[in-house]
XYZ file of C-alpha atoms in Angstrom:
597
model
C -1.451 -30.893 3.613
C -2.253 -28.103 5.735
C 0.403 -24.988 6.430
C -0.065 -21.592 8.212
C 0.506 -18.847 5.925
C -0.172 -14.910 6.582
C -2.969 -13.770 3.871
C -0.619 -12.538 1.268
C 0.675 -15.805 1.156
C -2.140 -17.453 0.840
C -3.325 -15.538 -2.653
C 0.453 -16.100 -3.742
C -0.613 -19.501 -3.355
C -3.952 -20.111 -4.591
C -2.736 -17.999 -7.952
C -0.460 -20.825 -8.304
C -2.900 -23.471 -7.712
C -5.476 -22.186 -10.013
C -3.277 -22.019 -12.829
C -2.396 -18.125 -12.900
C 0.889 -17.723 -14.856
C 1.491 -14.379 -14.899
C 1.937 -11.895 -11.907
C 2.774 -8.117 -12.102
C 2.728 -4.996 -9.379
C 3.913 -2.395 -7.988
C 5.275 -2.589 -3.963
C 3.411 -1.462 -1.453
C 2.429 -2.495 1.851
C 0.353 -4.382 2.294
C 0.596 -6.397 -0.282
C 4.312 -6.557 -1.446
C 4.461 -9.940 -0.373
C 1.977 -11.445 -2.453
C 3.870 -11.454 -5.680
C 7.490 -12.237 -3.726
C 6.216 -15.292 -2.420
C 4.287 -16.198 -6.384
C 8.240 -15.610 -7.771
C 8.886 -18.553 -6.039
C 6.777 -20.834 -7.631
C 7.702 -23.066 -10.987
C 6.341 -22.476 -13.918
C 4.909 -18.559 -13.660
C 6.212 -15.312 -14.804
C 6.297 -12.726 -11.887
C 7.254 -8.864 -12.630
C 7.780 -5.570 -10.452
C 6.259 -2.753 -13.255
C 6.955 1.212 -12.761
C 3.795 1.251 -11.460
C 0.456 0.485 -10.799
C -1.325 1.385 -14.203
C 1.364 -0.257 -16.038
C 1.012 -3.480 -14.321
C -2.607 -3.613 -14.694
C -2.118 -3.055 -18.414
C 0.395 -5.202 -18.569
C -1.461 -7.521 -16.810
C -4.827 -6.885 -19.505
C -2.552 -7.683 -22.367
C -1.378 -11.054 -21.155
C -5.164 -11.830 -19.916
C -6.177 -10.541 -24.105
C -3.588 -13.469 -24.950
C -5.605 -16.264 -22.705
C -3.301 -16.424 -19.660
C -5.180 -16.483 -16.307
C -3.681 -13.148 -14.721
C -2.934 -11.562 -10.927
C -2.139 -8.310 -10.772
C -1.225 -6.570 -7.002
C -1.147 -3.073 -5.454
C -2.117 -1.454 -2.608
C -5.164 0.754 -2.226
C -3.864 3.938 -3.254
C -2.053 2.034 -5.994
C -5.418 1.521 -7.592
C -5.811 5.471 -8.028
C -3.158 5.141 -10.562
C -4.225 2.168 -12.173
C -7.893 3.574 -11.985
C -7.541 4.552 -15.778
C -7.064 1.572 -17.348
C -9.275 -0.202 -14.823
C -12.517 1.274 -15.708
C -12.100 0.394 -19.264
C -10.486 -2.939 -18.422
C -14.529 -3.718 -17.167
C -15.606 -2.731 -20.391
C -13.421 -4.977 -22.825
C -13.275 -7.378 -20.292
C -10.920 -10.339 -20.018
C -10.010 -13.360 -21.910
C -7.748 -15.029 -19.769
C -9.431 -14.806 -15.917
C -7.878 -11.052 -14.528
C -7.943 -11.058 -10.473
C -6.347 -7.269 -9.180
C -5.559 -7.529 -5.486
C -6.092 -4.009 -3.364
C -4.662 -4.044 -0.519
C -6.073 -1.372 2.226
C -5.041 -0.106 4.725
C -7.189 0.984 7.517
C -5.689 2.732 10.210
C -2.844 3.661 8.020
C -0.329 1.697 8.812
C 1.821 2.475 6.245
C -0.114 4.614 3.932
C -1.121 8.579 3.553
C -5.446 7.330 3.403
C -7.081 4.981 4.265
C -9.636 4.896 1.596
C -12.004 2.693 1.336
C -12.070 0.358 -1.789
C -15.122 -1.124 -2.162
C -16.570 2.081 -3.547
C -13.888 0.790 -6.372
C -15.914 -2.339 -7.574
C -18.690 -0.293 -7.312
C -17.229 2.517 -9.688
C -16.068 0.473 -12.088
C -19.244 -1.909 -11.879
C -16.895 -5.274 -11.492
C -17.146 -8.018 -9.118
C -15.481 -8.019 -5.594
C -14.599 -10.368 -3.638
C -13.506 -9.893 0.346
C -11.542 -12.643 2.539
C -11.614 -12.860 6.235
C -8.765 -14.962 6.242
C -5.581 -16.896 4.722
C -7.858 -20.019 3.715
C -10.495 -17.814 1.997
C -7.698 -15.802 0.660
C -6.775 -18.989 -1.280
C -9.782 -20.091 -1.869
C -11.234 -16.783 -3.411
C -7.809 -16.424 -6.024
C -9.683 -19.232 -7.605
C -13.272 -18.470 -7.516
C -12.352 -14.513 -8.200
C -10.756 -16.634 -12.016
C -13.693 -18.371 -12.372
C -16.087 -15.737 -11.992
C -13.773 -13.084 -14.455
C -13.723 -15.673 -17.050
C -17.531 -16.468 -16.751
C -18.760 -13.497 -16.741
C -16.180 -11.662 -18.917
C -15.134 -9.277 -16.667
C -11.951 -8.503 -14.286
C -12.270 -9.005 -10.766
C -10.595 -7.330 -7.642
C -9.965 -9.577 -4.860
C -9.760 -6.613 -1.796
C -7.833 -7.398 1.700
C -6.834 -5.295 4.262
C -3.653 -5.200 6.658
C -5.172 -7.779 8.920
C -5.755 -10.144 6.626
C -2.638 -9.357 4.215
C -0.005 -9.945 7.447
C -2.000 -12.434 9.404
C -1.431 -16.347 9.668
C -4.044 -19.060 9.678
C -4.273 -22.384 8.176
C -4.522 -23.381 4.616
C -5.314 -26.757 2.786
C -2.661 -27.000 -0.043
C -3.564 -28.910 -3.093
C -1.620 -29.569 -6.314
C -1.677 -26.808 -9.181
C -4.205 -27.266 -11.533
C -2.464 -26.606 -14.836
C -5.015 -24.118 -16.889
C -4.239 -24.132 -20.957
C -4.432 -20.405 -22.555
C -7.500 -19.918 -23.990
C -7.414 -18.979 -27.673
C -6.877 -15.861 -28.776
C -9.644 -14.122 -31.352
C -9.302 -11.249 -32.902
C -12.304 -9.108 -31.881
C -12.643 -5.663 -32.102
C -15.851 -4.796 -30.774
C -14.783 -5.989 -27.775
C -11.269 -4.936 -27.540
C -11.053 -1.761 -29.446
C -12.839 0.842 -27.610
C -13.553 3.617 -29.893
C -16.574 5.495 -29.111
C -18.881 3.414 -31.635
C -17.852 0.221 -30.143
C -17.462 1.567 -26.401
C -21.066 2.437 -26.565
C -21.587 -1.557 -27.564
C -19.531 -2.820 -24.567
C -21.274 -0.382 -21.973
C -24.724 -1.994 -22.546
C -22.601 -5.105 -22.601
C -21.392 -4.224 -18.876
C -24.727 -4.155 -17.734
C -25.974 -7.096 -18.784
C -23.599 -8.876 -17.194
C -24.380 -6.827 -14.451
C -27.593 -8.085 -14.002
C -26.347 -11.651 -14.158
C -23.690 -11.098 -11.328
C -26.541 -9.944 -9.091
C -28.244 -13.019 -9.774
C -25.079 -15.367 -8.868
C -24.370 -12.654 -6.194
C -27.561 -14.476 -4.532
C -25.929 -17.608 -4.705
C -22.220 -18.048 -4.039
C -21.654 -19.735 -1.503
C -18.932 -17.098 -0.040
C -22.405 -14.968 1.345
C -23.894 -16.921 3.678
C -25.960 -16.810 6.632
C -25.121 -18.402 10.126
C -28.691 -18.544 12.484
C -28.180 -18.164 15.986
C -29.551 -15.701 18.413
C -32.059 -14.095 16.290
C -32.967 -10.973 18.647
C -29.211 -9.353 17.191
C -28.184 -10.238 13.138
C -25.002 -8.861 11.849
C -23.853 -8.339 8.061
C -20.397 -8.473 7.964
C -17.321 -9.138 5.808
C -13.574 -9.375 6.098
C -11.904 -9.114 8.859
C -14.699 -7.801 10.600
C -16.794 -11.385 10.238
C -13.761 -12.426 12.255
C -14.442 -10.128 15.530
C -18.186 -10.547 15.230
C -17.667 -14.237 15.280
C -15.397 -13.718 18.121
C -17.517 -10.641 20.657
C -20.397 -12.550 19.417
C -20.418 -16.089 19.500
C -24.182 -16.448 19.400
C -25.402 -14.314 17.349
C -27.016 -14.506 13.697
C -24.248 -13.533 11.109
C -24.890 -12.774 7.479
C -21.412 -13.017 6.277
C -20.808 -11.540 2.393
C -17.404 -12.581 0.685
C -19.005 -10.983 -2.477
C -18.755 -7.332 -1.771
C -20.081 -5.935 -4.857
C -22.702 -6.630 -5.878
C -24.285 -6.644 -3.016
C -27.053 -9.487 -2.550
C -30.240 -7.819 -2.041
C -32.668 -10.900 -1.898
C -30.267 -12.610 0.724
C -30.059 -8.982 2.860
C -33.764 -8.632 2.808
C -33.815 -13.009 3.819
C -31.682 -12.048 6.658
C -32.838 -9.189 8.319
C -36.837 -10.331 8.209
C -35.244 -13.622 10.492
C -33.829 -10.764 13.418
C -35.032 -8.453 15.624
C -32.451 -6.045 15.612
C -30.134 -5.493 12.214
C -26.581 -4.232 12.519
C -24.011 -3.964 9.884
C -19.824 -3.997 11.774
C -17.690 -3.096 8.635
C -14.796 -1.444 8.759
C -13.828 2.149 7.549
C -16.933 3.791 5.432
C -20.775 2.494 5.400
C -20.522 0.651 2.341
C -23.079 -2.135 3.430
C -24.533 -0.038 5.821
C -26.091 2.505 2.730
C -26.940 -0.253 0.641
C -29.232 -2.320 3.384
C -30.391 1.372 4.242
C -31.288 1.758 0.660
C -33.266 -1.224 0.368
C -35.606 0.505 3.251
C -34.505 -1.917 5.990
C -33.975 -0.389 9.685
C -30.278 -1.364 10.260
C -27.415 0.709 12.639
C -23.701 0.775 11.650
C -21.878 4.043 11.920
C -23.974 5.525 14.593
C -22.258 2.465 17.191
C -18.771 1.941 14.976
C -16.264 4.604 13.622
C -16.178 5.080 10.122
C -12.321 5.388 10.649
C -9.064 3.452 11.633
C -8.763 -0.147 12.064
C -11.262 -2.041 14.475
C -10.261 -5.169 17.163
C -12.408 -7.463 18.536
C -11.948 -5.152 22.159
C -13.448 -2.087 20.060
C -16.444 -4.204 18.453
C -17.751 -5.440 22.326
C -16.934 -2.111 23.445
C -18.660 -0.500 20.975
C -22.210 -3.112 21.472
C -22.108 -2.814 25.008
C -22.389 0.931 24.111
C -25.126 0.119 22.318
C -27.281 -2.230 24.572
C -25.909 -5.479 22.839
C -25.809 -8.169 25.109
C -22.256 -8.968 24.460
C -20.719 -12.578 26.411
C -18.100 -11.069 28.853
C -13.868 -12.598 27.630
C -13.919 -14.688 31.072
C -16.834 -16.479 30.164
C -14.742 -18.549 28.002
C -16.064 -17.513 24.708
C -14.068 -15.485 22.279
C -11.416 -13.437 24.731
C -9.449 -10.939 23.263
C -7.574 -9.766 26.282
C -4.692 -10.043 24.599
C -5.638 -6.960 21.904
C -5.258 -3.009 22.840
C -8.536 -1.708 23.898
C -9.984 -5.134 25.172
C -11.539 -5.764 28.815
C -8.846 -8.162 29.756
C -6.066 -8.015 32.020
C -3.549 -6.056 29.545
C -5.451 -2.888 29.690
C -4.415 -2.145 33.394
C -0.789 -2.018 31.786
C 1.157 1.100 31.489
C 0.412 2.123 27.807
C 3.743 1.495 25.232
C 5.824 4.751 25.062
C 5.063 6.310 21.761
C 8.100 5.720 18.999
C 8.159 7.634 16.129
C 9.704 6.122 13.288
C 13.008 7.779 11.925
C 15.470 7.197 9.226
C 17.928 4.647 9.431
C 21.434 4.517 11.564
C 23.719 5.122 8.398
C 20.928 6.537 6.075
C 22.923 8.575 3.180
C 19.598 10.382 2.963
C 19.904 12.264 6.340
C 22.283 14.377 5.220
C 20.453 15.647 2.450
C 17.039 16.723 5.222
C 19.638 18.287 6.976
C 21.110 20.329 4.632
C 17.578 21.408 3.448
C 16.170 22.503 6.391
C 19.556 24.658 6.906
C 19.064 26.427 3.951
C 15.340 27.306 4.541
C 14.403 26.063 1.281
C 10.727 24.598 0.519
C 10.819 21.096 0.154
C 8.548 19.180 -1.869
C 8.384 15.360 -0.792
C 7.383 12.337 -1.894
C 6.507 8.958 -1.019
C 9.272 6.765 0.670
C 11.400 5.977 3.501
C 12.315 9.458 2.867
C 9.295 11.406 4.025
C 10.322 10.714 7.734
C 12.763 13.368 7.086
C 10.174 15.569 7.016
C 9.443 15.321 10.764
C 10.758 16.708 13.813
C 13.883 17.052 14.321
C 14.916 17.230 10.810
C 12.355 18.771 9.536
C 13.833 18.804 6.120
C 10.491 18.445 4.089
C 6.947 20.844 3.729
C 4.648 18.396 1.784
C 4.414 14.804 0.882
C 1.046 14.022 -1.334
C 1.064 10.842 -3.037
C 3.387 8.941 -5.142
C 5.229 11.218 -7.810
C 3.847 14.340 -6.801
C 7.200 16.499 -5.317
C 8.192 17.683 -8.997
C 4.302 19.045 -9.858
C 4.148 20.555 -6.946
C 7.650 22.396 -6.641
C 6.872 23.671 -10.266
C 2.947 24.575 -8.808
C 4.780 26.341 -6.167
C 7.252 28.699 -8.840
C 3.621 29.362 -10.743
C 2.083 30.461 -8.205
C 4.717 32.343 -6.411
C 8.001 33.929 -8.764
C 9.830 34.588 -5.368
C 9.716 30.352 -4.744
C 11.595 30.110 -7.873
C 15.383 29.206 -6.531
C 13.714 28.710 -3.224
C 11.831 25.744 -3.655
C 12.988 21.945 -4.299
C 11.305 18.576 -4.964
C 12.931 15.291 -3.181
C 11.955 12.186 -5.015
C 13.566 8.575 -4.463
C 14.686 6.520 -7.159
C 12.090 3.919 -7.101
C 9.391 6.403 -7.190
C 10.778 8.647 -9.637
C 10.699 5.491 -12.259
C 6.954 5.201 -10.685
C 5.656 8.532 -11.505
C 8.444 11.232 -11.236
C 9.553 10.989 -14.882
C 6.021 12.446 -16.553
C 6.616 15.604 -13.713
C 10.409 16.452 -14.654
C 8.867 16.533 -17.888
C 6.038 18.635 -17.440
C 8.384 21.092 -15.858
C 11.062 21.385 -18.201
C 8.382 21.464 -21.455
C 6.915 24.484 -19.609
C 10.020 26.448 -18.854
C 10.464 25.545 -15.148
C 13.266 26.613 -13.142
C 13.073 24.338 -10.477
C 15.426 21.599 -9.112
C 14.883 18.102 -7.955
C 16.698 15.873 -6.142
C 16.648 12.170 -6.790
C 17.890 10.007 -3.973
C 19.240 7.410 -5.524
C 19.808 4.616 -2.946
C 19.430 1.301 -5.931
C 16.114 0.249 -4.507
C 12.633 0.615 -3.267
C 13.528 0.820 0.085
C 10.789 1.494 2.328
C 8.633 -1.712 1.082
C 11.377 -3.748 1.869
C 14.211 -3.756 -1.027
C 12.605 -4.689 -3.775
C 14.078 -4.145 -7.450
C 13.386 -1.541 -9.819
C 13.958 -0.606 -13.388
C 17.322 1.117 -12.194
C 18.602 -2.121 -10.104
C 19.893 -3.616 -12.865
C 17.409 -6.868 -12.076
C 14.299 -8.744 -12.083
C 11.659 -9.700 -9.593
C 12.563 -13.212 -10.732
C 16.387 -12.439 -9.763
C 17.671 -12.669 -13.470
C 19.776 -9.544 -14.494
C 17.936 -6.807 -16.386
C 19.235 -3.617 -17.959
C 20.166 -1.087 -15.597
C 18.089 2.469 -16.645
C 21.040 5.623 -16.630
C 19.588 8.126 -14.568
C 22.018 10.538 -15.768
C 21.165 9.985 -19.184
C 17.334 9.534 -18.843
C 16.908 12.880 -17.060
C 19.059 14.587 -20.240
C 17.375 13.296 -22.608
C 14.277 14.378 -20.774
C 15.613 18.030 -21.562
C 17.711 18.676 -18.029
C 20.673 20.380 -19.678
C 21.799 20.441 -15.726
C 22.458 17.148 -14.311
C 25.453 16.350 -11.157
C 25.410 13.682 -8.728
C 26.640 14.184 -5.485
C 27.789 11.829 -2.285
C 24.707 12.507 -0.058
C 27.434 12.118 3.213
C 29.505 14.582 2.060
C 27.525 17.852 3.370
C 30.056 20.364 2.408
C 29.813 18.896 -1.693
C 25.838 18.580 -0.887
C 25.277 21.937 0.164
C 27.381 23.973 -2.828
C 25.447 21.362 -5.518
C 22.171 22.399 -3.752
C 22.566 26.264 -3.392
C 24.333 26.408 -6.903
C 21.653 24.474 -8.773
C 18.531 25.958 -6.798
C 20.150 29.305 -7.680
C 20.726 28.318 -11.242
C 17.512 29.708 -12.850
C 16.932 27.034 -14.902
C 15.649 22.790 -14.593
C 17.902 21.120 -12.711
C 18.231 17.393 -11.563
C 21.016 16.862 -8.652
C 20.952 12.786 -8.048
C 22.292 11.678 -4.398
C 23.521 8.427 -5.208
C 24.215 6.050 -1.834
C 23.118 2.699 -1.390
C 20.326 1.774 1.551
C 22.510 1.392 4.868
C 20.237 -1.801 4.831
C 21.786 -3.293 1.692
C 24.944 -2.279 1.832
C 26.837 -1.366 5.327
C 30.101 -0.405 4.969
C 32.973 -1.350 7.147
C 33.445 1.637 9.215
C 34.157 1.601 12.789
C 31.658 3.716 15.035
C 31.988 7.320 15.494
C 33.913 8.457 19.367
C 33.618 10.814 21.489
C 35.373 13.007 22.732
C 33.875 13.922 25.917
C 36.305 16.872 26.825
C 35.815 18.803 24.073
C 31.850 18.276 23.524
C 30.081 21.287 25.215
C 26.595 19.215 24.963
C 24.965 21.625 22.362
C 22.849 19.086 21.156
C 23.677 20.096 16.937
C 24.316 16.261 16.655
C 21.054 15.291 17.223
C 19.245 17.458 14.506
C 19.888 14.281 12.412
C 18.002 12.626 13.967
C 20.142 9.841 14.170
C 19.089 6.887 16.387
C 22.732 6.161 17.277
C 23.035 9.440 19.032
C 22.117 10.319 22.566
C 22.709 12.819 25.586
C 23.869 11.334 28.591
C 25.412 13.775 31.333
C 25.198 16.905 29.186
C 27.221 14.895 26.908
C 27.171 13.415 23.212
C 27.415 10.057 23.692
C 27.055 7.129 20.440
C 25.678 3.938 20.681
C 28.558 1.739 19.101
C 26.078 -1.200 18.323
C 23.938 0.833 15.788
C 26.245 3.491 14.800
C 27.593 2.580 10.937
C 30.351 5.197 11.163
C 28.818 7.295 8.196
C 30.454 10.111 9.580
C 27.526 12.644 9.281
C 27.574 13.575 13.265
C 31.245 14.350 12.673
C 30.532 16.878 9.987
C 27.840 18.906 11.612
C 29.737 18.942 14.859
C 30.851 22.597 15.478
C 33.368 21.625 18.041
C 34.844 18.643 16.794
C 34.243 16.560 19.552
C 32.796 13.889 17.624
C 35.500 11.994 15.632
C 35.770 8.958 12.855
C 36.356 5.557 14.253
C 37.625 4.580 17.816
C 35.971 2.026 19.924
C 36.000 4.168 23.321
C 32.398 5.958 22.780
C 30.152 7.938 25.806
C-alpha cells in the first residue's frame, strides 16, 4: 500500500517498521513531527526529554539494553547533545541507535543554519542523507542495520525540505526485532581513560570497514547520461539536479560520511566537466577537491540559504551549463520563487514579519520591559519576537538556555547592569537548559532576576508537553514539576508569580525584584492564547475619545489598527485580553462591546 507522507513522517514510519521501540527528543522544527507521528504507533515507547543530550543518553541506555533506538532533534539540538555523542561512537551501540538532525537551511525557524555533515565527520560515525519521504523510510532501516553491524550509532540528517515535504511511500508490515542480549562489558562501555584508549583504535577500524561498504551501498549510485556535465549530489539537492537537469550524469550519495572515494574518482574519470550542487557549506565539494580531482561547487552555488530548482538553472546558466529551458517540457519549476516561469513577472509577496499572538499573556511583559529601559536577556521561543520592532522588549537571544548566563555575564562585566539587567526564559526552555544557569548565578552570588514565562507548554514548536505539563508525549498523566519550589530549592530565596496581563502588578514585581540586590525568579504564569482562549468579548472603541496617538500599537498586537487617525480593533482576532485597554492613556479603548472601529 502506497500513502503520501511529508519526510518526517516517513522516518516516524520506517522506525516502526524496522522494529525501533523506543523514541526520545527534544522539539524543534524541523523535526518535531517525527516522534508525534511514532507516538501513534502500537507497541513503542515515545518520550519528549528536557533536552537534547538527555534524550540521546537516554536513548544510549535503552540501545546498551538491546532495543533498536531513534532519537530526534534539530540541528542546533545536536550542539547540546554533542557531548554524549562523541563518546556514544566510541562505546558504540548494542541495540541499532539512528539520531535524526534536522537542518535548517535558510533558517526557517532557527538562529544558524549550520551545516551537519561536518557532525558525522567529527564524531567519525556513519551518515546517511534522504532526498525524499520514500528514502526517508527506507534509510530508518538501513541507518539500524548499519549501527548494529558495524557497532556504531548512526545519524540519519534531513533538512526542511525533506522534513515538511510529501511524496509517496510503500508501507509494509512491522518487522518485529527481539532485544538483543545484554553483556556486561566494560571495555566497551566504561570509558575510563585505559579502556577509552582501547575503543578509539576500535573506532577506526571500523572506520576503515565503513569506507569499504561506503563503496557499495546501494544508496550512492551513479546515473550515466550526458557525460560532457556529471554532478555529485545528495539530499534535496539530487532532487533539483534531477529536475534543471534531466540529462545529465548524476552521482547521487545517500551515504554522506564517509565519503566514497573509489566511486568519486569512477565518476568523475566518465565526465568532462565535474560539479558538486550541495546545499549550505562545501562538504563534498573539499573532499572530491582533496582527492586532486578538478570539480566547481561554491564558485557557481552559495554556500548559504536554502536552494530551488529556479536557483540551481539559474545558477548553471551562469556558469555555461547547457541547462533544458521549463517550456521544453522537462522539469519546470515555474511554480518556485526565483524560477524562469510565468510567476516571476508577479508583484513580489509583501513582507510579514512574524509577531506574537492576538491574546499572548507574554506581550505585556516586552512591553513593560522596554518601558523601563532595562537590558533584556532572551531566549529561545515564541518569545524572542518580542524582541523586535515595535516592542522591542528584548537585547539578545543566543541559543537555547542562554538569557540567565548572559544577564549574570552582563552584572560581571558591568556593576552598574546589576538591577538593570534581566533574563526572559520560557518554561519549556528553562526545563531545557535554564535550570544549570539560575544555578550558576545564585552559587556565585548573582544579583540578577529572571523571568520565567510560564505559559504550560512548548509553544513555539507547536504545543508540545513538558516536564511542567503535568503529561506525557504518549498522553498519559505525568507529575507536574513546581516551579515555585524547584527554583527555591535551587537557592532563590526570592520567588513571586505574577498575572503577565495585569501591567500595573507586572511592573511593581519587575522594578521591586530587579532593584532587590539579590537572585530573583519572578514566574509569569498564563496559558498560550492558543491552548486556552478565554471567553472574553473583543475590546471597543471609543472613537470620540481616542486622539489617534498610536500607544496601542506598541504591543504589537495584530488585532489593532489605525484607520482614520483612529484606533480601530479587529473583533475577529481580538481575544479581549485587555492589554490595549491598560496602556491606553486616554481611555478610549474599553473591555467588551461588540461596536469596534
Amino acid at each position: 500500500m502506497k500513502e503520501l507522507m511529508t519526510g518526517n513522517e516517513a522516518i516516524a514510519r520506517g522506525a516502526y517498521e524496522h522494529g525501533v521501540t523506543v523514541g526520545v527528543g527534544y522539539p524543534g522544527t524541523p523535526s518535531t513531527e517525527i516522534l508525534e507521528n511514532f507516538a501513534r504507533y502500537p507497541g513503542i515507547k515515545a518520550q519528549w526529554a528536557p533536552n537534547e543530550k538527555v534524550a540521546l543518553e537516554v536513548g544510549m541506555g535503552a540501545s546498551l539494553a538491546g532495543a533498536r533506538v531513534l532519537v530526534t532533534m534539530k540541528h542546533v539540538g545536536v550542539n547540546v547533545a554533542a557531548d554524549p555523542l562523541m563518546t556514544a561512537a566510541y562505546t558504540g551501540v548494542n541495540g541499532g541507535l539512528v539520531l535524526v538532525s534536522a537542518d535548517d537551511p535558510g533558517m526557517h525557524s532557527s538562529q544558524n543554519e549550520q551545516d551537519n555533515r561536518f557532525y558525522a565527520r567529527f564524531a567519525r560515525v556513519p551518515m546517511f542523507e534522504p532526498s525524499d519521504s520514500q528514502e526517508a523510510l527506507d534509510m530508518v532501516g538501513l541507518a539500524l542495520q548499519v549501527s548494529e553491524e558495524f557497532d556504531l550509532p548512526v545519524i540519519l540528517r534531513t533538512t526542511t525540505r525533506v522534513a515538511h515535504s510529501q511524496s509517496m511511500v510503500e508501507l509494509k508490515e512491522r518487522n518485529e526485532v527481539p532485544l538483543r542480549p545484554y553483556r556486561k562489558d566494560t571495555k566497551k562501555w566504561l570509558m575510563v581513560p585505559a579502556f577509552g584508549r582501547l575503543r578509539r583504535q576500535a573506532l577506526e577500524e571500523r572506520l576503515q570497514k565503513l569506507k569499504a561498504y561506503t563503496e557499495t551501498t546501494p544508496v550512492n549510485f551513479i546515473s550515466w547520461g550526458d557525460r560532457r556535465v556529471g554532478v555529485i549530489t545528495s539530499g534535496i539537492s539530487y532532487q533539483y539536479v534531477r529536475e534543471v537537469l534531466p540529462g545529465a550524469s548524476i552521482l547521487k550519495l545517500g551515504m554522506t560520511f564517509p565519503l566514497p572515494e573509489g566511486l568519486i574518482r569512477q565518476f568523475a574519470a566518465g565526465v568532462e566537466r565535474l560539479l558538486v550542487v550541495e546545499e549550505l557549506d562545501p562538504y563534498i565539494e573539499e573532499f572530491v577537491r582533496g582527492l586532486g580531482l578538478e570539480v566547481t561547487g561554491k564558485k557557481i552555488f552559495p554556500a548559504w540559504n536554502e536552494f530551488t530548482p529556479g536557483l540551481v538553472r539559474r545558477k548553471l546558466k551562469e556558469a555555461g551549463v547547457p541547462v533544458p529551458s521549463p517550456g521544453d517540457g522537462e522539469g519546470t519549476d515555474a511554480c518556485l520563487p526565483g524560477a524562469d516561469g510565468q510567476l516571476e513577472e508577479l508583484p513580489p509577496v509583501p513582507g510579514r514579519p512574524p509577531v506574537l499572538c492576538p491574546g499572548c499573556p507574554h506581550r505585556g511583559v516586552f512591553y513593560v520591559l522596554r518601558k523601563l529601559k532595562l537590558v533584556v536577556t532572551g531566549d529561545i521561543g515564541c518569545y524572542t519576537l518580542g524582541g523586535l520592532p515595535p516592542m522591542e522588549g528584548m537585547d539578545s537571544c543566543v541559543c537555547m538556555g542562554a538569557s540567565i548566563g548572559m544577564a549574570h555575564g552582563c552584572e560581571l562585566a558591568d556593576s552598574s547592569l546589576a538591577r538593570r539587567t534581566v533574563a526572559v526564559i520560557g518554561d519549556s526552555t528553562f526545563f531545557h537548559s535554564g535550570i544549570t544557569g539560575l544555578i550558576h548565578m545564585v552559587y556565585n552570588g548573582g544579583h540578577g532576576t529572571v523571568i520565567i514565562l510560564d505559559n504550560r507548554t512548548t509553544a513555539m514548536t507547536g504545543h508540545q508537553d513538558h516536564p511542567g505539563t503535568g503529561k506525557t508525549l504518549m498522553g498519559e498523566p505525568a507529575p507536574a514539576v513546581d516551579l515555585e519550589a524547584l527554583v527555591r530549592a535551587l537557592g532563590v530565596g526570592r520567588v513571586r508569580v505574577v498575572d503577565p496581563l495585569d501591567i500595573a502588578g507586572l511592573t511593581q514585581a519587575i522594578q521591586e525584584e530587579a532593584a532587590a540586590g539579590a537572585p530573583s525568579v519572578i514566574i509569569a504564569r498564563r496559558p498560550c492564547a492558543l491552548l486556552q482562549r478565554e471567553n472574553r468579548p473583543p475590546v471597543r472603541v471609543d472613537g470620540e475619545t481616542c486622539t489617534g496617538c498610536k500607544t496601542c500599537l506598541k504591543l504589537s498586537c495584530p488585532a489593532i489598527s489605525v484607520q482614520d487617525k483612529k484606533a480601530a480593533v479587529d473583533a475577529i482576532i481580538c481575544t479581549g485580553c485587555g492589554l490595549c485597554v491598560q496602556v491606553c492613556k486616554f481611555g478610549a479603548l474599553k473591555e467588551g462591546g461588540e461596536n469596534n472601529g
